[in-house]
mmCIF file of C-alpha atoms and ligand atoms in Angstrom:
data_model
loop_
_atom_site.group_PDB
_atom_site.id
_atom_site.type_symbol
_atom_site.label_atom_id
_atom_site.label_comp_id
_atom_site.label_asym_id
_atom_site.label_seq_id
_atom_site.Cartn_x
_atom_site.Cartn_y
_atom_site.Cartn_z
ATOM 1 C CA UNK A 19 21.898 -16.117 17.471
ATOM 2 C CA UNK A 20 19.374 -17.241 14.826
ATOM 3 C CA UNK A 21 18.242 -15.167 11.866
ATOM 4 C CA UNK A 22 14.745 -15.103 13.349
ATOM 5 C CA UNK A 23 16.005 -13.657 16.632
ATOM 6 C CA UNK A 24 17.893 -10.946 14.780
ATOM 7 C CA UNK A 25 14.821 -10.172 12.682
ATOM 8 C CA UNK A 26 12.480 -10.009 15.700
ATOM 9 C CA UNK A 27 14.972 -7.826 17.515
ATOM 10 C CA UNK A 28 15.176 -5.429 14.575
ATOM 11 C CA UNK A 29 11.379 -5.276 14.366
ATOM 12 C CA UNK A 30 11.117 -4.501 18.036
ATOM 13 C CA UNK A 31 13.560 -1.721 17.310
ATOM 14 C CA UNK A 32 11.069 -0.200 14.881
ATOM 15 C CA UNK A 33 8.251 -0.614 17.404
ATOM 16 C CA UNK A 34 10.270 1.118 20.115
ATOM 17 C CA UNK A 35 11.276 3.846 17.701
ATOM 18 C CA UNK A 36 7.638 4.420 16.659
ATOM 19 C CA UNK A 37 6.648 4.875 20.313
ATOM 20 C CA UNK A 38 9.545 7.194 20.977
ATOM 21 C CA UNK A 39 9.019 9.279 17.843
ATOM 22 C CA UNK A 40 5.229 9.491 18.196
ATOM 23 C CA UNK A 41 4.145 7.324 15.253
ATOM 24 C CA UNK A 42 1.017 5.258 15.609
ATOM 25 C CA UNK A 43 2.538 2.198 13.962
ATOM 26 C CA UNK A 44 5.937 0.875 13.081
ATOM 27 C CA UNK A 45 4.516 0.618 9.523
ATOM 28 C CA UNK A 46 5.286 4.341 9.344
ATOM 29 C CA UNK A 47 8.929 3.395 8.724
ATOM 30 C CA UNK A 48 7.960 1.295 5.708
ATOM 31 C CA UNK A 49 6.489 4.343 3.994
ATOM 32 C CA UNK A 50 9.471 6.474 5.014
ATOM 33 C CA UNK A 51 11.752 3.873 3.433
ATOM 34 C CA UNK A 52 9.621 3.698 0.268
ATOM 35 C CA UNK A 53 9.648 7.474 0.015
ATOM 36 C CA UNK A 54 13.363 7.788 0.702
ATOM 37 C CA UNK A 55 14.104 5.462 -2.210
ATOM 38 C CA UNK A 56 11.477 6.538 -4.742
ATOM 39 C CA UNK A 57 10.453 10.103 -3.741
ATOM 40 C CA UNK A 58 6.775 9.469 -4.418
ATOM 41 C CA UNK A 59 5.289 12.050 -2.018
ATOM 42 C CA UNK A 60 6.098 15.768 -2.207
ATOM 43 C CA UNK A 61 5.256 19.023 -0.483
ATOM 44 C CA UNK A 62 1.666 20.198 -1.128
ATOM 45 C CA UNK A 63 0.608 16.856 -2.666
ATOM 46 C CA UNK A 64 -2.873 15.410 -2.420
ATOM 47 C CA UNK A 65 -2.550 11.810 -1.200
ATOM 48 C CA UNK A 66 -5.019 8.940 -0.950
ATOM 49 C CA UNK A 67 -4.097 6.440 1.797
ATOM 50 C CA UNK A 68 -6.178 3.250 1.571
ATOM 51 C CA UNK A 69 -6.093 1.022 4.653
ATOM 52 C CA UNK A 70 -4.744 3.830 6.807
ATOM 53 C CA UNK A 71 -5.445 2.799 10.419
ATOM 54 C CA UNK A 72 -3.964 3.129 12.967
ATOM 55 C CA UNK A 73 -2.443 5.999 11.000
ATOM 56 C CA UNK A 74 1.327 5.625 10.704
ATOM 57 C CA UNK A 75 1.454 6.125 6.922
ATOM 58 C CA UNK A 76 -1.013 9.017 7.135
ATOM 59 C CA UNK A 77 1.181 10.720 9.740
ATOM 60 C CA UNK A 78 4.241 10.357 7.531
ATOM 61 C CA UNK A 79 2.420 11.534 4.396
ATOM 62 C CA UNK A 80 0.698 14.468 6.165
ATOM 63 C CA UNK A 81 4.063 15.793 7.352
ATOM 64 C CA UNK A 82 5.582 15.597 3.875
ATOM 65 C CA UNK A 83 2.672 17.346 2.133
ATOM 66 C CA UNK A 84 2.637 20.350 4.488
ATOM 67 C CA UNK A 85 1.692 23.167 4.271
ATOM 68 C CA UNK A 86 -0.933 23.012 1.533
ATOM 69 C CA UNK A 87 -1.374 19.303 0.863
ATOM 70 C CA UNK A 88 -3.961 16.893 2.211
ATOM 71 C CA UNK A 89 -4.168 13.190 2.992
ATOM 72 C CA UNK A 90 -7.476 11.374 2.564
ATOM 73 C CA UNK A 91 -7.371 8.109 4.500
ATOM 74 C CA UNK A 92 -9.826 5.205 4.355
ATOM 75 C CA UNK A 93 -10.044 2.135 6.595
ATOM 76 C CA UNK A 94 -12.404 -0.376 8.149
ATOM 77 C CA UNK A 95 -11.563 0.588 11.712
ATOM 78 C CA UNK A 96 -12.010 3.817 13.625
ATOM 79 C CA UNK A 97 -9.102 6.261 13.527
ATOM 80 C CA UNK A 98 -8.466 9.049 16.024
ATOM 81 C CA UNK A 99 -8.132 12.407 14.214
ATOM 82 C CA UNK A 100 -4.781 13.433 12.755
ATOM 83 C CA UNK A 101 -3.825 16.931 11.583
ATOM 84 C CA UNK A 102 -3.783 17.196 7.802
ATOM 85 C CA UNK A 103 -5.771 13.981 7.362
ATOM 86 C CA UNK A 104 -9.412 13.595 6.347
ATOM 87 C CA UNK A 105 -10.626 10.182 7.394
ATOM 88 C CA UNK A 106 -13.371 8.008 5.905
ATOM 89 C CA UNK A 107 -14.381 4.905 7.785
ATOM 90 C CA UNK A 108 -15.684 2.061 5.636
ATOM 91 C CA UNK A 109 -15.040 -0.962 3.500
ATOM 92 C CA UNK A 110 -13.365 -0.061 0.214
ATOM 93 C CA UNK A 111 -15.211 -2.896 -1.509
ATOM 94 C CA UNK A 112 -18.455 -0.954 -0.886
ATOM 95 C CA UNK A 113 -19.549 1.707 -3.341
ATOM 96 C CA UNK A 114 -20.745 3.951 -0.463
ATOM 97 C CA UNK A 115 -17.226 4.077 0.996
ATOM 98 C CA UNK A 116 -15.722 4.755 -2.428
ATOM 99 C CA UNK A 117 -18.217 7.584 -2.996
ATOM 100 C CA UNK A 118 -17.400 9.104 0.422
ATOM 101 C CA UNK A 119 -13.664 9.024 -0.339
ATOM 102 C CA UNK A 120 -14.237 10.610 -3.762
ATOM 103 C CA UNK A 121 -16.357 13.324 -2.159
ATOM 104 C CA UNK A 122 -13.435 14.304 0.108
ATOM 105 C CA UNK A 123 -11.379 15.100 -2.990
ATOM 106 C CA UNK A 124 -13.979 17.542 -4.286
ATOM 107 C CA UNK A 125 -13.268 16.678 -7.912
ATOM 108 C CA UNK A 126 -9.483 17.078 -7.591
ATOM 109 C CA UNK A 127 -7.057 14.419 -8.799
ATOM 110 C CA UNK A 128 -4.492 13.033 -6.345
ATOM 111 C CA UNK A 129 -0.721 12.962 -6.846
ATOM 112 C CA UNK A 130 -0.237 9.697 -4.983
ATOM 113 C CA UNK A 131 -2.332 6.610 -4.243
ATOM 114 C CA UNK A 132 -1.095 4.511 -1.315
ATOM 115 C CA UNK A 133 -2.548 1.208 -0.195
ATOM 116 C CA UNK A 134 -1.372 -0.763 2.810
ATOM 117 C CA UNK A 135 -4.687 -2.658 2.901
ATOM 118 C CA UNK A 136 -4.267 -6.150 4.198
ATOM 119 C CA UNK A 137 -6.697 -9.075 4.305
ATOM 120 C CA UNK A 138 -7.146 -10.994 7.550
ATOM 121 C CA UNK A 139 -4.230 -13.416 7.513
ATOM 122 C CA UNK A 140 -5.325 -17.067 7.550
ATOM 123 C CA UNK A 141 -1.883 -18.656 7.282
ATOM 124 C CA UNK A 142 -2.962 -20.329 4.021
ATOM 125 C CA UNK A 143 -0.304 -18.963 1.664
ATOM 126 C CA UNK A 144 -2.398 -19.212 -1.528
ATOM 127 C CA UNK A 145 -5.535 -17.761 0.029
ATOM 128 C CA UNK A 146 -3.727 -14.855 1.705
ATOM 129 C CA UNK A 147 -1.946 -14.066 -1.562
ATOM 130 C CA UNK A 148 -5.207 -14.236 -3.522
ATOM 131 C CA UNK A 149 -7.065 -11.943 -1.101
ATOM 132 C CA UNK A 150 -4.230 -9.447 -1.033
ATOM 133 C CA UNK A 151 -4.227 -9.416 -4.849
ATOM 134 C CA UNK A 152 -7.965 -8.682 -4.781
ATOM 135 C CA UNK A 153 -7.253 -5.635 -2.606
ATOM 136 C CA UNK A 154 -4.394 -4.590 -4.901
ATOM 137 C CA UNK A 155 -6.670 -4.836 -7.930
ATOM 138 C CA UNK A 156 -9.349 -2.848 -6.091
ATOM 139 C CA UNK A 157 -6.752 -0.177 -5.318
ATOM 140 C CA UNK A 158 -5.901 0.119 -9.005
ATOM 141 C CA UNK A 159 -9.536 0.125 -10.170
ATOM 142 C CA UNK A 160 -10.508 2.775 -7.634
ATOM 143 C CA UNK A 161 -7.292 4.765 -7.634
ATOM 144 C CA UNK A 162 -6.342 5.155 -11.278
ATOM 145 C CA UNK A 163 -9.336 7.282 -12.310
ATOM 146 C CA UNK A 164 -8.417 9.625 -9.426
ATOM 147 C CA UNK A 165 -4.663 9.728 -10.089
ATOM 148 C CA UNK A 166 -3.169 12.625 -12.009
ATOM 149 C CA UNK A 167 -0.928 12.062 -15.013
ATOM 150 C CA UNK A 168 2.649 11.634 -13.778
ATOM 151 C CA UNK A 169 1.355 10.523 -10.355
ATOM 152 C CA UNK A 170 2.532 7.489 -8.397
ATOM 153 C CA UNK A 171 0.993 4.438 -6.764
ATOM 154 C CA UNK A 172 2.326 2.307 -3.905
ATOM 155 C CA UNK A 173 0.416 -0.873 -3.130
ATOM 156 C CA UNK A 174 1.051 -3.670 -0.684
ATOM 157 C CA UNK A 175 0.803 -7.254 -1.899
ATOM 158 C CA UNK A 176 1.746 -10.685 -0.638
ATOM 159 C CA UNK A 177 4.055 -12.621 -2.924
ATOM 160 C CA UNK A 178 2.558 -15.402 -5.030
ATOM 161 C CA UNK A 179 1.700 -16.684 -8.466
ATOM 162 C CA UNK A 180 -0.507 -13.752 -9.535
ATOM 163 C CA UNK A 181 2.171 -11.145 -8.920
ATOM 164 C CA UNK A 182 3.608 -11.267 -12.431
ATOM 165 C CA UNK A 183 0.237 -10.825 -14.125
ATOM 166 C CA UNK A 184 -0.611 -7.954 -11.763
ATOM 167 C CA UNK A 185 2.686 -6.241 -12.578
ATOM 168 C CA UNK A 186 2.220 -6.766 -16.305
ATOM 169 C CA UNK A 187 -1.168 -5.064 -16.178
ATOM 170 C CA UNK A 188 0.259 -2.139 -14.210
ATOM 171 C CA UNK A 189 3.155 -1.746 -16.639
ATOM 172 C CA UNK A 190 0.638 -0.631 -19.259
ATOM 173 C CA UNK A 191 -0.322 2.332 -17.055
ATOM 174 C CA UNK A 192 2.997 3.525 -15.574
ATOM 175 C CA UNK A 193 6.409 4.533 -16.892
ATOM 176 C CA UNK A 194 8.302 2.469 -14.307
ATOM 177 C CA UNK A 195 7.454 -0.368 -11.961
ATOM 178 C CA UNK A 196 9.507 -1.483 -8.970
ATOM 179 C CA UNK A 197 9.084 -4.092 -6.271
ATOM 180 C CA UNK A 198 10.367 -3.063 -2.870
ATOM 181 C CA UNK A 199 10.701 -4.743 0.513
ATOM 182 C CA UNK A 200 11.425 -2.097 3.121
ATOM 183 C CA UNK A 201 13.868 -2.931 5.893
ATOM 184 C CA UNK A 202 10.950 -2.475 8.305
ATOM 185 C CA UNK A 203 9.185 -5.501 6.737
ATOM 186 C CA UNK A 204 9.968 -8.638 8.661
ATOM 187 C CA UNK A 205 12.093 -11.204 6.809
ATOM 188 C CA UNK A 206 9.601 -14.057 7.257
ATOM 189 C CA UNK A 207 6.780 -12.012 5.711
ATOM 190 C CA UNK A 208 5.768 -12.448 2.073
ATOM 191 C CA UNK A 209 4.746 -8.777 1.989
ATOM 192 C CA UNK A 210 6.190 -6.485 -0.633
ATOM 193 C CA UNK A 211 5.260 -3.128 -2.106
ATOM 194 C CA UNK A 212 4.640 -2.527 -5.771
ATOM 195 C CA UNK A 213 5.850 0.990 -6.545
ATOM 196 C CA UNK A 214 4.427 2.278 -9.826
ATOM 197 C CA UNK A 215 5.932 5.556 -11.007
ATOM 198 C CA UNK A 216 4.733 8.025 -13.623
ATOM 199 C CA UNK A 217 1.071 7.340 -14.372
ATOM 200 C CA UNK A 218 0.364 7.701 -18.083
ATOM 201 C CA UNK A 219 -3.125 9.044 -17.440
ATOM 202 C CA UNK A 220 -5.026 5.986 -18.631
ATOM 203 C CA UNK A 221 -7.763 4.378 -16.532
ATOM 204 C CA UNK A 222 -7.699 0.894 -15.006
ATOM 205 C CA UNK A 223 -6.402 -1.941 -17.198
ATOM 206 C CA UNK A 224 -8.572 -4.622 -18.781
ATOM 207 C CA UNK A 225 -7.928 -7.438 -16.301
ATOM 208 C CA UNK A 226 -9.154 -10.295 -18.532
ATOM 209 C CA UNK A 227 -9.245 -13.490 -16.450
ATOM 210 C CA UNK A 228 -6.894 -12.116 -13.776
ATOM 211 C CA UNK A 229 -7.804 -13.630 -10.351
ATOM 212 C CA UNK A 230 -10.523 -15.745 -11.866
ATOM 213 C CA UNK A 231 -8.751 -19.016 -11.052
ATOM 214 C CA UNK A 232 -9.185 -20.959 -7.809
ATOM 215 C CA UNK A 233 -7.196 -19.490 -4.885
ATOM 216 C CA UNK A 234 -5.924 -22.995 -4.014
ATOM 217 C CA UNK A 235 -4.149 -23.234 -7.375
ATOM 218 C CA UNK A 236 -1.659 -20.540 -6.405
ATOM 219 C CA UNK A 237 1.989 -21.244 -7.054
ATOM 220 C CA UNK A 238 4.921 -19.895 -5.151
ATOM 221 C CA UNK A 239 6.657 -16.537 -5.558
ATOM 222 C CA UNK A 240 7.422 -15.383 -9.061
ATOM 223 C CA UNK A 241 9.788 -12.854 -10.597
ATOM 224 C CA UNK A 242 8.929 -10.031 -12.962
HETATM 225 C C1 SAM B 14 -1.603 -3.175 8.000
HETATM 226 S S1 SAM B 14 -2.936 -2.114 8.388
HETATM 227 C C2 SAM B 14 -2.347 -0.598 7.720
HETATM 228 C C3 SAM B 14 -1.372 0.126 8.587
HETATM 229 C C4 SAM B 14 -1.203 1.583 8.212
HETATM 230 N N1 SAM B 14 -0.577 1.732 6.912
HETATM 231 C C5 SAM B 14 -0.383 2.337 9.220
HETATM 232 O O1 SAM B 14 0.696 2.790 8.876
HETATM 233 O O2 SAM B 14 -0.843 2.524 10.356
HETATM 234 C C6 SAM B 14 -4.155 -2.674 7.240
HETATM 235 C C7 SAM B 14 -5.316 -1.747 7.025
HETATM 236 O O3 SAM B 14 -6.118 -2.249 5.958
HETATM 237 C C8 SAM B 14 -7.448 -1.871 6.236
HETATM 238 N N2 SAM B 14 -8.335 -2.645 5.360
HETATM 239 C C9 SAM B 14 -8.314 -3.977 5.087
HETATM 240 N N3 SAM B 14 -9.302 -4.295 4.239
HETATM 241 C C10 SAM B 14 -9.949 -3.137 3.959
HETATM 242 C C11 SAM B 14 -11.080 -2.822 3.161
HETATM 243 N N4 SAM B 14 -11.749 -3.749 2.464
HETATM 244 N N5 SAM B 14 -11.485 -1.534 3.102
HETATM 245 C C12 SAM B 14 -10.830 -0.570 3.809
HETATM 246 N N6 SAM B 14 -9.753 -0.816 4.575
HETATM 247 C C13 SAM B 14 -9.335 -2.090 4.658
HETATM 248 C C14 SAM B 14 -7.595 -2.081 7.719
HETATM 249 O O4 SAM B 14 -8.712 -1.362 8.225
HETATM 250 C C15 SAM B 14 -6.257 -1.504 8.195
HETATM 251 O O5 SAM B 14 -6.410 -0.115 8.324
#
């Protein structure tokens, strides 16, 4: 039995479980696993969930923040309503979408910023990494001004040469930084989650020439 077979089988297990337990995506288990390890989301929290459709993460977060919390979710695609979730449909790269998401918060700061935003996968390792880093950077630029001091950020990224620089920038804004691959992430995937804990209250970092190089120049995975 090959490693791939075992991995596929395990993933199907998460898919079956999601159906059985009423989650809209098996991605829900990734957030559960992040939260089990790092305790980022708490009762009554205000949570921003970027790239939320079909809604698995929002379901998980909305349950945790009951009874007084709220999840504000944003995504490109339509999402059927979920209790405890205010949804904004739009492209996060557009100022109009950002303004609509901000308006849902009514001037309040959030305790947690989540982003599971993913670019369309091309299969070109360097390009996919580069585009995912652009979304990660966008998450930080948009999310940090809205994140309360002591708050947490969880952002998806695909492994690659810009990971170290991204992490180094984030380290200037958080007390602790962790990289985490949930069990629910398939082994062959280069996906990981950057878990940034304890926001120091400062705004987005100065990115300098981060992501200004050619996407084709990307190197392989890097440690930090
Ligand atoms: C992997 S799915 C997220 C799955 C979700 N976390 C769940 O548990 O159901 C990726 C999401 O990223 C969103 N996305 C990608 N690019 C985006 C952008 N520029 N603005 C807003 N959402 C984006 C897609 O609409 C989709 O909701």
